[in-house]
Coordinates of C-alpha atoms and ligand atoms in Angstrom, one line a residue:
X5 CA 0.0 0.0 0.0
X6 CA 1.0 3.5 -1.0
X7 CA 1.2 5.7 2.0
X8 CA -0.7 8.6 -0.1
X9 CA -3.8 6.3 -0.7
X10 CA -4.1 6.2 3.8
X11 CA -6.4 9.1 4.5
X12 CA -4.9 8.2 8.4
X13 CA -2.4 10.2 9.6
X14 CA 0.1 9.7 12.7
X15 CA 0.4 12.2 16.2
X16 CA 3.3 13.3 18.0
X17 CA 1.4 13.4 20.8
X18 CA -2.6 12.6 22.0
X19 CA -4.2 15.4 23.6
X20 CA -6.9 14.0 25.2
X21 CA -6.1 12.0 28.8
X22 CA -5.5 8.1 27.1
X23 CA -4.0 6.6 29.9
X24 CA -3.3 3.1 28.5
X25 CA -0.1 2.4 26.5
X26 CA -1.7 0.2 24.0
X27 CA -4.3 2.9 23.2
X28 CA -2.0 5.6 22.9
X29 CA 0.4 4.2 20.7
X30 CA -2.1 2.5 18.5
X31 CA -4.2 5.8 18.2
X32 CA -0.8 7.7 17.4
X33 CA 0.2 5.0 15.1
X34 CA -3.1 5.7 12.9
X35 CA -4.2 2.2 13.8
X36 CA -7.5 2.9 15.8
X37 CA -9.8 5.5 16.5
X38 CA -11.5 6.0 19.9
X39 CA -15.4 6.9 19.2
X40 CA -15.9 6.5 22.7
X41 CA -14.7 5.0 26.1
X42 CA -14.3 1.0 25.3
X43 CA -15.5 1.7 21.6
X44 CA -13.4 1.8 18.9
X45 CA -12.9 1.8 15.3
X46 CA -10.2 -0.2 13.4
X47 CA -8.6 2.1 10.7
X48 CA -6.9 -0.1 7.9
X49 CA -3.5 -0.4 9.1
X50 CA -5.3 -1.9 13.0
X51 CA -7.6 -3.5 11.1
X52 CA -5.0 -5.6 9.0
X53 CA -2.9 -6.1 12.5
X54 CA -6.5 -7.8 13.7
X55 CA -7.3 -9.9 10.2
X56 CA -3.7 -11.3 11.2
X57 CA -4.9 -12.4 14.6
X58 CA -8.4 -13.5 13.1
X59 CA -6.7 -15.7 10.4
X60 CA -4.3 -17.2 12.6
X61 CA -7.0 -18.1 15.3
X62 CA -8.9 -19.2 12.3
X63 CA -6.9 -21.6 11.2
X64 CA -6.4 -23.3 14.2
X65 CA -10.3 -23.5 14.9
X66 CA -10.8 -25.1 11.4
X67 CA -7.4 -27.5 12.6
X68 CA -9.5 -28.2 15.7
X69 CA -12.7 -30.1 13.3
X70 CA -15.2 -26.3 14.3
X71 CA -17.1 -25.2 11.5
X72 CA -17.0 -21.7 11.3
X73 CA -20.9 -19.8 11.5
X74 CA -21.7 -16.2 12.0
X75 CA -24.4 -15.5 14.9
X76 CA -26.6 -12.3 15.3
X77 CA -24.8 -10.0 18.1
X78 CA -29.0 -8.7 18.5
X79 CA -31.0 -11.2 21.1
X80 CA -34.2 -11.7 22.4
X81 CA -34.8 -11.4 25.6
X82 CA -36.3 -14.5 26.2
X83 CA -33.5 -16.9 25.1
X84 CA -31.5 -14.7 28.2
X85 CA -34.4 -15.4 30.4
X86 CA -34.5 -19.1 29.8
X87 CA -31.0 -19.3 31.4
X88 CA -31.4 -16.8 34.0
X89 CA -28.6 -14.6 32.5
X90 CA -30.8 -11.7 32.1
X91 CA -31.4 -11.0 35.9
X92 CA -27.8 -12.3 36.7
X93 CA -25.4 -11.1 34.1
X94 CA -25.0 -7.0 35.5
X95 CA -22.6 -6.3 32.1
X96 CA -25.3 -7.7 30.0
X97 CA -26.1 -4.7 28.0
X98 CA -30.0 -4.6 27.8
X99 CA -31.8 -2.6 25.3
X100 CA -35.3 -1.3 24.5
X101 CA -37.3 -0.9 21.3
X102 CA -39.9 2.0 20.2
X103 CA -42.1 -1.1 20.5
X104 CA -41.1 -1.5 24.0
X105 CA -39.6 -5.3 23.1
X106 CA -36.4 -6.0 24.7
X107 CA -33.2 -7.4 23.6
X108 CA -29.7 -8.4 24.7
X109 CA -26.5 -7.7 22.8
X110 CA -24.7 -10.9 22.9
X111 CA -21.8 -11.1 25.6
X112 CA -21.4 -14.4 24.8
X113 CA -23.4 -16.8 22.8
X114 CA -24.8 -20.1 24.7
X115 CA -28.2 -19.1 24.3
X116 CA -28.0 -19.0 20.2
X117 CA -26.0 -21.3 19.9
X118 CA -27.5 -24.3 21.8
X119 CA -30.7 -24.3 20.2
X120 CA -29.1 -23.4 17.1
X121 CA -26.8 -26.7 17.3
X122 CA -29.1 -29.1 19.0
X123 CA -32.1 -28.8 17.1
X124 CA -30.7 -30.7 14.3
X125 CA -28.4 -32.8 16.5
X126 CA -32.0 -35.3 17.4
X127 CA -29.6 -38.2 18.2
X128 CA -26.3 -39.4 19.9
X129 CA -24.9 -40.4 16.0
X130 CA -25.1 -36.4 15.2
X131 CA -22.5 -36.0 18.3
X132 CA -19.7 -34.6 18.8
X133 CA -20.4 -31.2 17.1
X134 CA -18.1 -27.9 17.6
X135 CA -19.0 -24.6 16.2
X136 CA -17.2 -21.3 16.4
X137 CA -17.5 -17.4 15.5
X138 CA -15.1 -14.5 15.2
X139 CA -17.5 -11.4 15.8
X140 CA -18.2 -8.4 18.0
X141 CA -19.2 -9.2 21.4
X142 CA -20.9 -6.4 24.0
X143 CA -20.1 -5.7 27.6
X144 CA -21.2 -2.8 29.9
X145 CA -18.8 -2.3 31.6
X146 CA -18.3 0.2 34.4
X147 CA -14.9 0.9 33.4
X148 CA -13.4 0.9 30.2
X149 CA -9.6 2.4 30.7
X150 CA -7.2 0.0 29.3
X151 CA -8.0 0.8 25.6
X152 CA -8.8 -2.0 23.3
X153 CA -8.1 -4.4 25.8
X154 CA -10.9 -3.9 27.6
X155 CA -14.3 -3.0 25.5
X156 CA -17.6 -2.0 25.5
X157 CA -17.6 -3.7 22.1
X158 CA -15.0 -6.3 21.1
X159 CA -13.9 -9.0 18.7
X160 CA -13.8 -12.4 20.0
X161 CA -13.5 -15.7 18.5
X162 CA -15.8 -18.3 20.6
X163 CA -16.2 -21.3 20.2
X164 CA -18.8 -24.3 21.4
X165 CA -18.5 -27.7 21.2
X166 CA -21.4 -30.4 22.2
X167 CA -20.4 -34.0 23.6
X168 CA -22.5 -37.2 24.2
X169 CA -19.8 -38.0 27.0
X170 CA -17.8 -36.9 29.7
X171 CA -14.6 -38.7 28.3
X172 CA -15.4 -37.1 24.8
X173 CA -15.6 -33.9 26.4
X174 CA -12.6 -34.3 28.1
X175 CA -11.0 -35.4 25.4
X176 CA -11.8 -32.3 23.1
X177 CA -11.3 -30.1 26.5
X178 CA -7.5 -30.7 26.5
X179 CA -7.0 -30.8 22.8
X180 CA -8.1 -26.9 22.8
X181 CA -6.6 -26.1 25.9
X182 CA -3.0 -27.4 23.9
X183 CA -3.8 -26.0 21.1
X184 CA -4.4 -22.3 22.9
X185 CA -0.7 -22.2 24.1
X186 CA 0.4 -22.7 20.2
X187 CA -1.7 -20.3 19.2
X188 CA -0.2 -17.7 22.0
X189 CA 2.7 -18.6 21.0
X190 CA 2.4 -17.9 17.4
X191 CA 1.0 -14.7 18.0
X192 CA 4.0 -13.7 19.9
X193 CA 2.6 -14.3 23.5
X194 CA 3.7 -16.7 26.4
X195 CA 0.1 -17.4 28.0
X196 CA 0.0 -19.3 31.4
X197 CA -2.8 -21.2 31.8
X198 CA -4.4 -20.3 35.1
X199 CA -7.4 -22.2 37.3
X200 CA -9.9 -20.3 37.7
X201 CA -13.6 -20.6 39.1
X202 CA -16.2 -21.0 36.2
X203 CA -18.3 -18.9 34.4
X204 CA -21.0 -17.0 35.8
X205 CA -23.2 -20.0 36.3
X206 CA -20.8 -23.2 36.1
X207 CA -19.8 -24.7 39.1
X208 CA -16.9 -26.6 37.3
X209 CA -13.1 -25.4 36.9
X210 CA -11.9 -22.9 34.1
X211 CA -8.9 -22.2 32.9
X212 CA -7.7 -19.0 31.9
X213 CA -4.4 -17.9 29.5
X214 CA -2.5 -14.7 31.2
X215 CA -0.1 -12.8 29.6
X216 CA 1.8 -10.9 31.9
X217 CA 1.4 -7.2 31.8
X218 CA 1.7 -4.0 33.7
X219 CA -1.5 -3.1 31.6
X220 CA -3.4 -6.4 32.8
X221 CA -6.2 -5.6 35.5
X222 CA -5.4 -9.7 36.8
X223 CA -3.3 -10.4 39.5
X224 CA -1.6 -13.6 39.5
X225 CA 1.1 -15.7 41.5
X226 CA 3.6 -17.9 39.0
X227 CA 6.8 -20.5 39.5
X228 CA 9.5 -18.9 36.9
X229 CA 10.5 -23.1 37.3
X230 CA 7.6 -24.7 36.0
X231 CA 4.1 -23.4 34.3
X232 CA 2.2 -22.8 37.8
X233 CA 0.0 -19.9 37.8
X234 CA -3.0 -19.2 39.5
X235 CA -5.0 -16.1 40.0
X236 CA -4.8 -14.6 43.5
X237 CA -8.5 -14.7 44.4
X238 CA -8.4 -18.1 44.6
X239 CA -4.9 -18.7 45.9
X240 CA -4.2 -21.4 48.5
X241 CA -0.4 -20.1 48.4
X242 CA 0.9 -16.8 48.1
X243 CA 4.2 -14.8 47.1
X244 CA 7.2 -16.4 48.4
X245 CA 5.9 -19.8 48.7
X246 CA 7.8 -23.0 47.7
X247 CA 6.1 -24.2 44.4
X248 CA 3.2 -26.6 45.3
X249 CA 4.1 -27.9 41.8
X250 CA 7.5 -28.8 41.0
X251 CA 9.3 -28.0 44.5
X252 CA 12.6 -26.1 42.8
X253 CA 11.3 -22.2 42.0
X254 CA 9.6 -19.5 44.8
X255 CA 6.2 -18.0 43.6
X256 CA 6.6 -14.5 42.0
X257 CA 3.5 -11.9 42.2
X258 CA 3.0 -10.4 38.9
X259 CA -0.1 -8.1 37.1
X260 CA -1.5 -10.4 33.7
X261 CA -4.4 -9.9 31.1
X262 CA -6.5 -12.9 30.1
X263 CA -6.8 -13.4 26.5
X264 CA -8.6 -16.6 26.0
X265 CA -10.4 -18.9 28.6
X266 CA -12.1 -22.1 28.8
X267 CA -15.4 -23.1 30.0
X268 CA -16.5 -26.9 31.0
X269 CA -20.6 -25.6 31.2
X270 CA -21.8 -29.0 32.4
X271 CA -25.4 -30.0 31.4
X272 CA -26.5 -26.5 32.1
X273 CA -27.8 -25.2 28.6
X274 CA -29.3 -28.5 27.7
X275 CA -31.1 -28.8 30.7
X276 CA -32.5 -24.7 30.9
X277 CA -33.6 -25.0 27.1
X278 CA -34.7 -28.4 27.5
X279 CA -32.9 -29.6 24.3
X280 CA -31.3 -33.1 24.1
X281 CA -31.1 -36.0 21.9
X282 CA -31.7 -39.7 22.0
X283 CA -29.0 -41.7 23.0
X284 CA -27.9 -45.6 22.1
X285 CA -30.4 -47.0 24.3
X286 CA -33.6 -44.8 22.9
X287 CA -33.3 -42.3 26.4
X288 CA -33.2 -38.6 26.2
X289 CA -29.8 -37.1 27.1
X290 CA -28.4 -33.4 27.8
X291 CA -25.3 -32.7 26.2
X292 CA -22.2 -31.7 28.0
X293 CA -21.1 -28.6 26.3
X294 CA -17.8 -26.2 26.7
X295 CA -17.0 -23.1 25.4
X296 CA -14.1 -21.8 24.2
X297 CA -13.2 -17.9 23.9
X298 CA -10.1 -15.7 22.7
X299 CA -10.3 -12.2 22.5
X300 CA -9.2 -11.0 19.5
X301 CA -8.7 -6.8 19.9
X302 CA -7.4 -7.5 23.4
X303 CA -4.3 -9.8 22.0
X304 CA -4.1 -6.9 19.9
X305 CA -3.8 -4.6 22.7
X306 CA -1.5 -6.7 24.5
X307 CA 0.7 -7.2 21.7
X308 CA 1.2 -3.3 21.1
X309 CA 1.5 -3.4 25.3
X310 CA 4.3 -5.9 25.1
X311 CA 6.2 -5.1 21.8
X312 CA 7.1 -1.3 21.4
X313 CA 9.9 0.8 22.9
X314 CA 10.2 4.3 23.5
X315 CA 10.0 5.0 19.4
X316 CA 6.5 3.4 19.1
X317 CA 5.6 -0.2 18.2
X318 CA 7.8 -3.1 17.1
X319 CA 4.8 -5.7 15.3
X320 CA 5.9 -9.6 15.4
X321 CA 5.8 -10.7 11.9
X322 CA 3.0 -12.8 12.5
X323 CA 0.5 -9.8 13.4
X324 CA 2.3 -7.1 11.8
X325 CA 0.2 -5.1 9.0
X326 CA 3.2 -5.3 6.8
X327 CA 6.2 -6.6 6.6
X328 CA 8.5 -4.2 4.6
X329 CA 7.9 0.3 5.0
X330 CA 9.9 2.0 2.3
X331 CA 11.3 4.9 3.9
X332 CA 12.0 6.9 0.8
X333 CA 13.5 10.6 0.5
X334 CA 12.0 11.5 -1.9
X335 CA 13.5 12.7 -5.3
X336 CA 12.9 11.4 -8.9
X337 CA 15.4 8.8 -8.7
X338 CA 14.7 7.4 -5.2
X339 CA 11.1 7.3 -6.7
X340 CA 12.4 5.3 -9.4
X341 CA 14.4 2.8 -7.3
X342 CA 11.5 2.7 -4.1
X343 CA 8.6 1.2 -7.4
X344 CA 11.6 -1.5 -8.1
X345 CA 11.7 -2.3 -4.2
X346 CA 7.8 -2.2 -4.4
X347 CA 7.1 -4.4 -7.2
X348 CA 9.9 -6.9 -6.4
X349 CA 8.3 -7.2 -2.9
X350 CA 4.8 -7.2 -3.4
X351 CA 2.1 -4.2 -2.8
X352 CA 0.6 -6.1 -0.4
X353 CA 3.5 -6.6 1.7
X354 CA 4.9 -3.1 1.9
X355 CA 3.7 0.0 2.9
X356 CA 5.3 2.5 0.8
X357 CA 6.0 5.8 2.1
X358 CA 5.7 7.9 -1.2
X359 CA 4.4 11.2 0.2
X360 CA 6.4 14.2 -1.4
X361 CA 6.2 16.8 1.0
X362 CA 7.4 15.0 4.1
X363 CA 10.9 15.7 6.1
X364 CA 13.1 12.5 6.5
X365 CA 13.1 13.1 9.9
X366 CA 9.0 12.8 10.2
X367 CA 9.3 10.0 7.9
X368 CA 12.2 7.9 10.0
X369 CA 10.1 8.8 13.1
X370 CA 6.4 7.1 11.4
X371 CA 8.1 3.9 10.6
X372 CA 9.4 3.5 13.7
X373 CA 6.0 4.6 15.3
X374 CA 4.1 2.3 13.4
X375 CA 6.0 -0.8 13.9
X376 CA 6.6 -3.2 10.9
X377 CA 9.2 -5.2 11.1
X378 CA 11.6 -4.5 8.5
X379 CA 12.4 -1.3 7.3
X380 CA 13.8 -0.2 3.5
X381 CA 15.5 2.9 3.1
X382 CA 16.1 4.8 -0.7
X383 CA 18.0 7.5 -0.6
X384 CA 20.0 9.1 -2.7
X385 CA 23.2 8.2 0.0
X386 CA 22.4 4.7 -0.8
X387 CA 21.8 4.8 -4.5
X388 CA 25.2 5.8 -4.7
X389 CA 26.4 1.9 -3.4
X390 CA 23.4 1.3 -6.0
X391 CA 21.3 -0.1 -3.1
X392 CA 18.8 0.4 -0.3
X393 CA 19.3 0.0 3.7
X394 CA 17.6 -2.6 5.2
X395 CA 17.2 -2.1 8.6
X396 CA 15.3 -4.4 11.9
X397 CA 12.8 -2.7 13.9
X398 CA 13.3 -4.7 16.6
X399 CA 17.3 -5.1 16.3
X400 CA 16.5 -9.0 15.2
X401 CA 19.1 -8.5 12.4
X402 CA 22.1 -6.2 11.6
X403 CA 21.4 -3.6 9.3
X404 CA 22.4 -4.3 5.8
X405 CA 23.0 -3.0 2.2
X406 CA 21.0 -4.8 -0.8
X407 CA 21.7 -4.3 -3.9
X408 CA 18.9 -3.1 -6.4
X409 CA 19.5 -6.1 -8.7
X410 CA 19.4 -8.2 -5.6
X411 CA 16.1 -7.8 -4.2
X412 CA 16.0 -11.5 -3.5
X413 CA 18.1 -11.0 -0.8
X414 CA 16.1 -8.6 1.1
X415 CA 13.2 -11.1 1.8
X416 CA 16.4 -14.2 3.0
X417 CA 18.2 -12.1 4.8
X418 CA 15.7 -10.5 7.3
X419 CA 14.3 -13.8 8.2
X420 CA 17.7 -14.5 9.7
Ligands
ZN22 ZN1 7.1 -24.7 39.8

């Protein structure tokens, strides 16, 4: 992309009081826009950075046997009656029509989704069945200071998954809760998976995935020997303690941000929508059902929380909304030479920074604000050499010289 076709534009500084990190930077950055508190939109360079985490979640989901569906984010009120969640849920945001008929915007998506799924799963042979989403999700919350990753509205992927057994459950319980930490991991995170009490109904054990972060609003105790971790609240041991697990490290205290979590629910939804199936022996059954969520623009915000330094934010490849910026200075020949470095690289994985009127200084200072990994610089200094400068963002690689007839290079060289 061409930096003259972005109608965003970067800030030195915010004016209004943002007192997250991640929204600061990302607002600076020209990647989101704050509409209101917890509400925000994704302007193309955030909202390639969150297709990235999207697609990678994705694929993973598909990996896992779900089948992808899109539910409504609008609800009846009914459906949130039937499990109680209306009265109980407080963040449930609740909303009238002219016609006085009320609704629910979906926080999560039980109430959809089981008689969505078990009205055409009649019998035991139609089990196991695991559905999944990657949509906006609503919660009214009091608070809503830690930038995108804490919404009013936010992406999520969630996921469901109906079993005719506890050892089938089971089964597909700990496949997900693997697969989670890969998926962490490939997004650049090292999640610890943390017990935690269940959901607001479920009696049952959770776990959680905490990333640890002075921006997280969690509080948990961890081994640095092993992967214990456990949320405070519920802490039988505290700071200091011997491990309970492997024995060798001392506990640490440290602040953490959940980005993904999983549910066992139990019989619950079955049983509160009366929807089962027939099992082997011709008797009607409730299925045991888990859920399965990651939030999507809060790994986004604790990405930009954890990768950026004092210059702005430094994108994992993975996530990052391009790979290659083409810092050119601009003059006819650097033009010239910054198309070759285009085309040879691919429009789609470049941002090109072709503006005309723009200092070098300004235009050093927005690629390293906006973070993508690997940075090409034209100028006339280096056409002399007949190359570019290629240069890490994050200091992965030395800076190097490429030739302009060995373009080739650039893409093998700052993988190293
Ligand atoms: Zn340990």
């Amino acid at each position: 992309m061409k930096r003259t076709e972005l109608f965003t534009r970067t800030e030195k500084s915010i004016g209004r009081d943002i007192v997250s990190k991640n929204a600061e930077l990302l607002t600076r950055a020209g990647y989101v826009d704050q509409l209101m508190a917890g509400v925000y939109t994704y302007m193309p360079l955030g909202l390639r950075v969150l297709r990235n985490i999207e697609n990678i979640v994705r694929r993973h989901m598909n990996e896992l046997g779900s089948s992808e569906v899109l539910m409504p984010a609008l609800h009846p009120k009914a459906i949130w009656e039937t499990t109680g969640g209306w009265d109980n849920i407080d963040v449930l945001f609740k909303i009238k029509s002219r016609t006085n008929n009320e609704y629910a915007l979906g926080q999560s998506e039980e109430e959809v989704v089981t008689p969505l799924v078990m009205n055409r799963a009649p019998s035991y042979k139609h089990l196991p069945v695991s559905v999944y989403q990657i949509h906006w999700k609503y919660r009214d919350e009091l608070r809503a200071k830690s930038g995108i990753m804490r919404g009013r509205e936010f992406f999520m992927k969630d996921m469901y998954s109906f079993h005719t057994s506890q050892e089938d459950f089971d089964r597909y319980y700990q496949l997900v809760k693997n697969d989670y930490l890969n998926i962490f991991a490939e997004l650049g995170l090292t999640a610890k998976v943390t017990e935690a009490s269940g959901g607001s109904f479920s009696e049952k054990v959770s776990y959680e995935f905490e990333v640890l972060t002075d921006a997280g609003e969690d509080v948990v105790y961890y081994c640095e020997a092993c992967d214990f971790c456990v949320e405070d609240e519920i802490a039988k041991v505290k700071p200091g303690d011997d491990c309970p697990r492997c024995g060798k490290g001392v506990l640490k205290e440290a602040k953490s941000a959940e980005v993904g979590n999983v549910f066992d629910l139990g019989q619950k939804y079955g049983k509160d929508f009366d929807l089962g199936y027939i099992d082997e022996h011709g008797k009607k059954q409730f299925p045991i059902m888990g859920c399965y969520g990651i939030g999507i623009s809060r790994v986004m915000g604790v990405i930009a929380e954890k990768y950026h330094d004092e210059k702005g934010l430094v994108w994992p490849e993975s996530v990052a909304p391009y790979r290659y910026h083409i810092v050119m200075l601009p003059d006819e020949q650097n033009r010239a030479a910054a198309q070759k470095v285009y085309d040879a690289l691919g429009a789609d994985n470049c941002l090109w920074d072709d503006r005309d009127e723009v200092s070098a200084g300004e235009r050093f200072a927005d690629a390293d604000l906006m973070g993508c990994p690997v940075q090409i610089v034209v100028s006339r200094k280096t056409l002399e050499e007949g190359s570019v400068e290629v240069v890490s963002r994050s200091g992965k690689f030395d800076k190097f010289m490429c030739k302009l007839d060995e373009l080739n290079m650039i893409v093998e060289r700052s993988q190293s």
